[in-house]
Each structure stands twice: as C-alpha cells, then as structure tokens.
Amino acid sequence: MFNRDYNENPFIVIWELTRACELKCLHCRAEAQYKRDPRELTYEQGKKLIDDIYEMDNPMLVFTGGDPLMRPDVFDIAKYAVDKGVRVSMTPSATPNVTKEAMEKARDVGLSRWAFSLDGHNAAIHDHFRGTNGSFDLTMNAINYLHELNMPIQINTVISRYNYDYLEEMAALIEKLDCVLWSVFFLVPTGRGQEKDMITPVEHEKTFIWLYELSKRVSFDIKTTAAQHYRRVVIQKKMREQKVGSDGREIRYKDALMNGTTGMIDGLGRAPKGVNDGNGFVFISHIGDVYPSGLLPVKAGNVKETPLAAIYRESEVFKNLRNPDAYKGKCGVCEFRHVCGGSRSRAYAMTGDYMESEPYCVYTPKAMREKKLSS
Ligand code: SF4
C-alpha cells in the first residue's frame, strides 16, 4: 500500500453510484438531478467494476453521488465489495433517505466509514449552502445515531465565502461531534460552484496555516481536497519547526521534497505520496465515464468499453497529469511540484488547461525568486 506506484494503481477510487439526489446544494459538482439516469451502471456492471478496482492493488473505494442512497441496490453493491476485501466508505446526502435502517445496513454490510457534509456550524449557514431547510438537524440526528452504532464518522466541509468567518466554530463542532476525520474541501468553480463564492488565494494560505495549527491540538484527523498546496504549507512549517539539518530529520523532509513521499502530511497520513487528480486518484461517473477527478471534466474513457486499469494507466490525460515536470507556469518549476502540484481541477476550471499553474497559490517557487535576483 505504502509503496504504491501511482503510474500503475490509484490510492483512491471514487464511484458516483448515481447522480440522483433530493438536495440542490449551491456548489454541487454533479449538478444532481431528482431522477436516476437510465444509463447508470447496472448492478452487474458495478460488480465487474469492483473486480477491476480490486485488481488494481485494492485501493480505497468511496461511493458518492448524487446521493448513493437513491440506488436501492447500494448495499448489495457495498456488500459485494466488502466481501471481496475492498475498504468502502460512503457519502450520502442528508435527506430522509438517511434512516436508522439504512445506517444499520451500512454497519452490517461492513462499510468502513460514513461521511456527512456539514458546511456551517449552525442551521442557518448549512441549510442555505445545501439549499434545503432541515438538512442541518437531520445530519445532527443521523450523527447521534451513528454514534450509537459505533460507526466512525467523517465530516466533509466545503470552505467558501459562506463559512470562512466561522472556521473556529466549525472545528469546535467537529470536535464536539467526536468525528474521526474532517475532510476540508476548497471550492473549485465547476458544476454549480461559482468563483464568486471562493475565498481568495491569501485566504487559502491563511486557512492552510490555521488548519496546520489546528491539527496539532484536535483529536480528529484533517484531510484536504482540491488544496494540494496545503502539503507545501505543512512541509514548510515542519521544516521550520524541526530545524532541518540539526536533528537527523533533514534527510526525511528533503527526501519528501525530492520524491514526493512524505508519509506524514495533512492527515492524508494514509496517503504516503501526494495524491492529485489522475495521480493516485480516479473518478468514475454514474454512467461509467472515467475522469481524473469529479471536478476535472476531461473524459478519458468509459468502463463499459475499456477496463479501468487501461484507462488509468494509458490514457493521455492521466499520463500528462502524472508528469509534474510538464506543468506550466510556476507549478512546473516549483520545488514542491511532486508533493503538491496544485489542484489540477482548479487550474482547469479557471484556465481551461489542466496543465496550467494552480491559480490560487500565493507561493513563489525558489527557481523564480532566484531568476528574479539574478536579472
Ligand atoms: S506553485 Fe504550484 S506546485 Fe508550488 S506550492 Fe504553489 S500550487 Fe504547489
């Protein structure tokens, strides 16, 4: 697992079981619909997909949507995967589909984790963001019940203009709810997500620094999404704190910069190398289309026609994305490009080119500083 070659096998696979959902969240990547698409992968096609995923050195599998609970066979699919030995987690929407019965089934089937979205520390902020009144209360009730079932809980939060001023309150709530992981997502302007709702590049940097300090004092792990540059901030902080060169840890962090293996960063602690879109990460849509991420809408193939492994390993877009040396602009010359590389999804959403530089990073790479000095 820890020596996984991302050129061959992903670390994590996200499968959008369905695009159907009863919510209408402001930032929805999937622009979810109320009804299921008749072209969705069938149960049989889903089993074949799980077989193919398992063959790729058994990466983690996440069921997303839409709302996975809109598929009546969701727990049959989950059971097939779990029985095979795949670690499955699920991110259902907080709708009346989240019944006690559904949660008990999830536990009985052996899902390793249940993730809920929580985008505000109170109903006013969260329900506005999720576009549905009552979503906050429903989520709180479901979390209480998951605790009774002893199921580990992950909270996903989208950082945006709407909640940027309340991050301390959010963190306090995550702690109070006794969650194992806070997955913090930084908005990418795609789907219903809009640029005007994003925080600024400087606010990104401030949030990363805040998250790093937070990670030292809370009981839950922190993971970031679409914020690869958080890794850069963590490495910079660690290097400063640990006085590189004086205690033998120099080699570890310098190595991290050179080869992209850090083994410690950002509560991705589970991900030994810097996962990025198409590089350790793959997304399969409800109809079987394969993308480097759910936020990077450049299709690389379809699992109904081509095995997932062939698409992941051989498609041009995936191969390009796994070559940080070919990135454009400052990401391409940045000394952190192999551990960070910026969000390829955000680069694509904002420039139309997935190889362009991350537009929301404030860092000036060393090579550019040196060039400036010498000119
Ligand atoms: S310039 Fe690019 S590679 Fe360097 S830290 Fe920023 S986002 Fe990461």
XYZ file of C-alpha atoms and ligand atoms in Angstrom:
383
model
C 0.000 0.000 0.000
C 2.699 2.447 1.019
C 4.906 1.714 -1.972
C 2.095 2.042 -4.433
C 3.174 3.308 -7.838
C 0.553 5.841 -8.889
C 1.518 5.298 -12.530
C 0.034 1.838 -12.168
C -2.600 1.961 -9.472
C -4.642 4.641 -7.734
C -4.697 5.176 -3.998
C -8.387 6.015 -4.021
C -11.286 5.429 -6.419
C -14.438 7.499 -6.269
C -17.534 5.977 -7.862
C -20.560 8.170 -8.408
C -23.205 5.474 -7.986
C -25.979 7.747 -9.202
C -26.481 11.392 -9.933
C -29.945 11.410 -8.420
C -30.324 13.490 -5.249
C -33.111 15.273 -3.429
C -30.934 18.221 -2.411
C -29.888 21.188 -4.533
C -26.612 22.293 -2.957
C -25.205 25.626 -4.104
C -21.800 24.212 -5.034
C -22.870 20.785 -6.379
C -20.172 19.321 -8.621
C -22.607 16.857 -10.150
C -25.457 19.315 -10.763
C -27.521 16.491 -9.349
C -30.952 15.633 -10.693
C -34.044 14.377 -8.904
C -34.353 11.253 -11.059
C -31.934 8.421 -11.725
C -30.337 8.208 -15.153
C -31.325 5.032 -17.042
C -27.746 4.815 -18.358
C -26.333 4.293 -14.838
C -24.028 1.295 -14.430
C -26.163 -1.737 -13.595
C -25.547 -3.992 -10.610
C -23.745 -6.481 -12.882
C -21.615 -3.754 -14.468
C -20.898 -2.452 -10.979
C -19.654 -5.874 -9.841
C -17.325 -6.059 -12.842
C -16.075 -2.575 -11.985
C -15.391 -3.619 -8.380
C -13.455 -6.652 -9.667
C -11.353 -4.332 -11.836
C -10.783 -1.904 -8.977
C -9.705 -4.717 -6.665
C -7.192 -5.909 -9.249
C -5.508 -2.502 -9.109
C -3.834 -3.345 -5.798
C -7.103 -2.878 -3.906
C -7.333 0.911 -3.468
C -9.842 2.588 -1.170
C -13.290 2.947 -2.690
C -15.722 5.760 -1.962
C -19.354 5.715 -3.046
C -20.561 9.178 -3.854
C -23.372 10.788 -5.804
C -25.754 12.493 -6.210
C -26.986 10.527 -3.260
C -25.844 6.869 -3.200
C -28.938 6.032 -1.151
C -31.089 6.842 -4.188
C -29.979 3.445 -5.535
C -31.981 0.635 -3.956
C -29.119 -1.805 -4.616
C -26.493 0.356 -2.873
C -25.994 -2.098 -0.011
C -25.845 -5.091 -2.358
C -23.060 -3.342 -4.256
C -21.337 -2.424 -0.996
C -21.608 -5.989 0.277
C -20.065 -7.368 -2.895
C -17.120 -5.002 -2.498
C -16.640 -5.566 1.240
C -16.862 -9.359 0.861
C -14.072 -9.110 -1.680
C -11.900 -7.250 0.814
C -12.322 -3.711 -0.516
C -12.468 -0.875 2.044
C -15.598 1.075 1.224
C -16.916 4.330 2.585
C -19.934 6.289 1.539
C -21.003 9.927 1.360
C -24.805 10.008 1.333
C -26.767 13.248 1.228
C -28.595 14.275 4.381
C -32.131 13.545 3.213
C -34.954 11.475 4.686
C -33.279 8.505 2.930
C -30.813 8.507 5.831
C -32.946 6.280 8.009
C -31.889 4.260 11.011
C -32.475 1.206 8.876
C -30.051 2.475 6.203
C -27.381 3.190 8.798
C -27.802 -0.241 10.378
C -27.481 -1.860 6.955
C -24.295 0.109 6.331
C -22.842 -1.155 9.588
C -23.973 -4.750 8.984
C -22.534 -4.757 5.480
C -19.216 -3.568 6.928
C -18.799 -0.103 5.476
C -15.662 1.311 6.999
C -16.882 4.858 7.338
C -19.880 7.088 6.862
C -19.284 10.659 5.736
C -21.696 13.547 6.098
C -21.462 17.041 4.735
C -21.590 19.887 7.191
C -20.886 23.327 5.807
C -21.834 25.514 8.723
C -21.825 25.295 12.488
C -25.496 26.193 12.573
C -28.639 25.519 10.585
C -28.743 28.986 9.016
C -25.389 28.643 7.234
C -25.544 24.939 6.478
C -29.121 24.838 5.183
C -28.544 27.881 2.990
C -25.482 26.248 1.444
C -27.248 22.916 0.993
C -30.342 24.610 -0.431
C -32.655 22.642 1.862
C -34.213 23.588 5.204
C -33.891 20.936 7.882
C -30.677 19.424 6.473
C -28.606 20.529 9.493
C -30.979 18.971 12.039
C -31.246 15.803 10.013
C -27.465 15.490 9.906
C -27.174 16.023 13.677
C -29.749 13.321 14.368
C -28.028 10.907 11.987
C -24.650 11.533 13.621
C -26.101 10.757 17.040
C -27.451 7.505 15.728
C -24.180 6.554 14.039
C -22.501 7.013 17.413
C -24.977 4.588 18.937
C -23.993 2.123 16.207
C -20.303 2.759 16.889
C -19.651 3.732 13.283
C -16.725 6.078 12.625
C -17.910 9.417 11.271
C -16.244 11.691 8.787
C -17.427 15.246 8.200
C -16.928 16.921 4.835
C -16.933 20.703 4.710
C -16.701 22.980 1.702
C -14.814 26.150 2.570
C -16.387 29.127 0.856
C -17.339 32.747 1.425
C -20.338 31.484 3.408
C -18.399 29.894 6.238
C -14.889 31.373 6.073
C -15.572 33.635 9.061
C -16.740 30.716 11.211
C -13.939 28.172 10.878
C -13.163 28.115 14.613
C -16.815 27.411 15.346
C -16.831 24.669 12.699
C -13.756 22.999 14.195
C -15.302 23.144 17.665
C -18.404 21.421 16.346
C -16.371 18.640 14.672
C -14.600 18.048 17.983
C -17.859 18.043 19.892
C -19.368 15.536 17.472
C -16.432 13.201 18.090
C -15.628 12.686 14.399
C -12.570 10.753 13.279
C -11.828 12.828 10.200
C -12.572 16.349 8.994
C -12.327 16.441 5.235
C -11.976 20.053 4.188
C -12.765 20.831 0.596
C -11.730 24.036 -1.140
C -14.186 25.198 -3.742
C -13.455 24.606 -7.412
C -15.647 26.691 -9.729
C -17.239 23.848 -11.667
C -20.794 22.469 -11.736
C -22.840 24.802 -9.533
C -19.717 26.005 -7.697
C -19.050 29.630 -8.563
C -15.928 31.762 -8.499
C -17.676 34.486 -6.520
C -18.188 32.010 -3.648
C -14.471 31.140 -3.408
C -12.169 32.555 -0.779
C -9.140 34.460 -2.115
C -5.645 32.960 -2.621
C -4.415 34.759 0.520
C -7.377 33.396 2.481
C -6.469 29.915 1.219
C -2.977 30.379 2.626
C -4.308 31.679 5.946
C -6.700 28.733 6.179
C -3.893 26.243 5.492
C -1.773 27.740 8.270
C -4.771 27.698 10.602
C -5.526 24.057 9.692
C -1.954 23.057 10.383
C -2.032 24.640 13.835
C -5.448 23.104 14.449
C -4.155 19.653 13.514
C -1.753 19.822 16.458
C -4.440 20.350 19.054
C -7.512 18.344 18.000
C -8.347 14.668 18.289
C -9.610 14.223 14.731
C -7.537 13.896 11.553
C -7.681 16.584 8.907
C -7.643 15.878 5.191
C -7.860 18.442 2.435
C -9.338 18.184 -1.050
C -8.514 20.445 -4.001
C -5.844 22.004 -1.800
C -2.653 20.231 -2.739
C -0.742 23.333 -1.686
C -1.701 22.610 1.912
C 1.058 19.980 1.702
C 3.537 22.686 0.819
C 2.469 24.710 3.849
C 2.776 21.679 6.139
C 6.249 20.857 4.841
C 7.396 24.461 5.202
C 6.063 24.585 8.747
C 7.642 21.270 9.702
C 10.966 22.289 8.231
C 10.940 25.473 10.264
C 9.777 23.805 13.449
C 12.185 20.932 13.266
C 15.267 22.936 12.402
C 16.230 20.971 9.371
C 19.805 19.817 9.454
C 20.257 19.722 13.209
C 18.487 16.583 14.292
C 18.742 13.994 11.577
C 15.319 14.730 10.199
C 16.747 16.794 7.412
C 17.004 13.818 5.125
C 13.404 12.885 5.689
C 11.991 16.250 4.659
C 14.444 16.877 1.881
C 13.561 13.454 0.543
C 9.936 14.402 0.776
C 10.565 17.340 -1.490
C 12.618 15.372 -3.940
C 10.489 12.317 -4.468
C 7.028 13.177 -3.276
C 6.977 10.791 -0.347
C 6.287 12.427 2.932
C 4.363 9.864 4.918
C 3.088 12.474 7.318
C 1.289 15.211 5.630
C -2.056 16.732 6.303
C -3.967 13.881 7.811
C -3.685 12.374 4.394
C -1.325 10.456 6.641
C -2.933 7.484 4.998
C -1.699 8.661 1.595
C 2.048 8.268 1.589
C 2.566 10.273 -1.575
C 0.982 13.428 -2.863
C -2.300 12.308 -4.408
C -3.571 14.583 -7.149
C -6.175 14.385 -9.883
C -5.363 11.418 -12.114
C -2.287 10.738 -9.983
C -3.372 8.264 -7.325
C -6.962 9.414 -7.773
C -9.646 8.403 -10.274
C -13.351 9.196 -10.580
C -15.980 7.048 -12.288
C -19.243 8.737 -13.173
C -22.727 7.256 -12.803
C -22.680 6.150 -16.464
C -19.147 4.727 -16.300
C -17.187 7.636 -17.737
C -13.705 7.918 -16.231
C -12.217 11.244 -15.155
C -9.051 12.257 -13.263
C -11.407 13.715 -10.640
C -15.076 14.588 -10.284
C -14.026 18.213 -10.636
C -11.960 17.802 -13.778
C -14.410 17.096 -16.601
C -11.962 15.736 -19.179
C -13.197 12.258 -20.055
C -10.528 9.588 -20.501
C -12.746 6.598 -21.384
C -15.708 4.523 -20.210
C -15.574 1.359 -18.122
C -18.373 -0.215 -20.189
C -15.923 -0.263 -23.128
C -12.415 -0.337 -21.610
C -11.117 -1.812 -18.342
C -10.455 0.830 -15.704
C -6.785 -0.122 -15.400
C -6.141 0.518 -19.102
C -7.783 3.949 -18.921
C -5.968 4.904 -15.717
C -2.550 3.717 -16.866
C -2.584 4.573 -20.550
C -4.875 7.488 -21.339
C -3.143 10.666 -22.386
C -4.840 12.906 -19.850
C -3.901 10.666 -16.915
C -0.313 10.331 -18.142
C 0.007 14.095 -18.577
C -1.334 14.712 -15.090
C 1.225 12.347 -13.599
C 4.070 14.378 -15.031
C 4.513 17.448 -12.791
C 7.667 18.401 -14.691
C 5.424 19.261 -17.643
C 3.105 21.541 -15.658
C 3.040 25.099 -16.921
C 3.800 28.360 -15.148
C 5.108 28.401 -11.620
C 3.849 24.917 -10.691
C 6.114 23.485 -13.423
C 9.269 24.937 -11.856
C 8.216 24.773 -8.220
C 10.376 22.672 -5.913
C 7.133 21.350 -4.372
C 5.605 20.170 -7.653
C 5.998 16.455 -6.872
C 4.350 16.659 -3.458
C 1.930 19.429 -4.331
C 1.476 20.314 -7.993
C -1.551 22.469 -7.223
C -5.146 21.472 -7.855
C -5.300 20.335 -11.461
C -9.101 20.673 -11.266
C -8.916 24.317 -10.253
C -6.311 25.030 -12.927
C -8.663 23.527 -15.497
C -11.786 25.249 -14.164
C -10.150 28.660 -14.212
C -7.899 28.483 -17.284
C -9.311 25.682 -19.438
C -5.920 23.894 -19.290
C -5.361 21.174 -16.704
C -1.578 21.569 -17.045
C -1.657 25.253 -16.122
C -0.481 26.585 -12.785
C -2.715 26.458 -9.681
C -4.326 29.913 -9.787
C -4.977 30.112 -6.022
C -1.466 29.595 -4.648
C 0.468 32.577 -3.291
C 3.847 30.849 -3.224
C 6.712 31.990 -5.457
C 8.929 28.999 -6.241
C 12.604 29.209 -5.405
C 13.630 28.983 -9.059
C 11.573 32.072 -9.835
C 12.950 34.011 -6.872
C 16.495 33.159 -7.894
C 15.825 34.148 -11.504
C 14.454 37.479 -10.352
C 17.525 38.115 -8.191
C 19.951 37.281 -10.974
C 18.229 39.514 -13.541
S 3.400 26.927 -7.089
Fe 2.178 25.114 -7.617
S 3.451 23.364 -7.001
Fe 4.278 25.189 -5.984
S 3.301 25.243 -3.977
Fe 2.066 26.502 -5.348
S 0.490 25.138 -6.145
Fe 2.118 23.878 -5.276
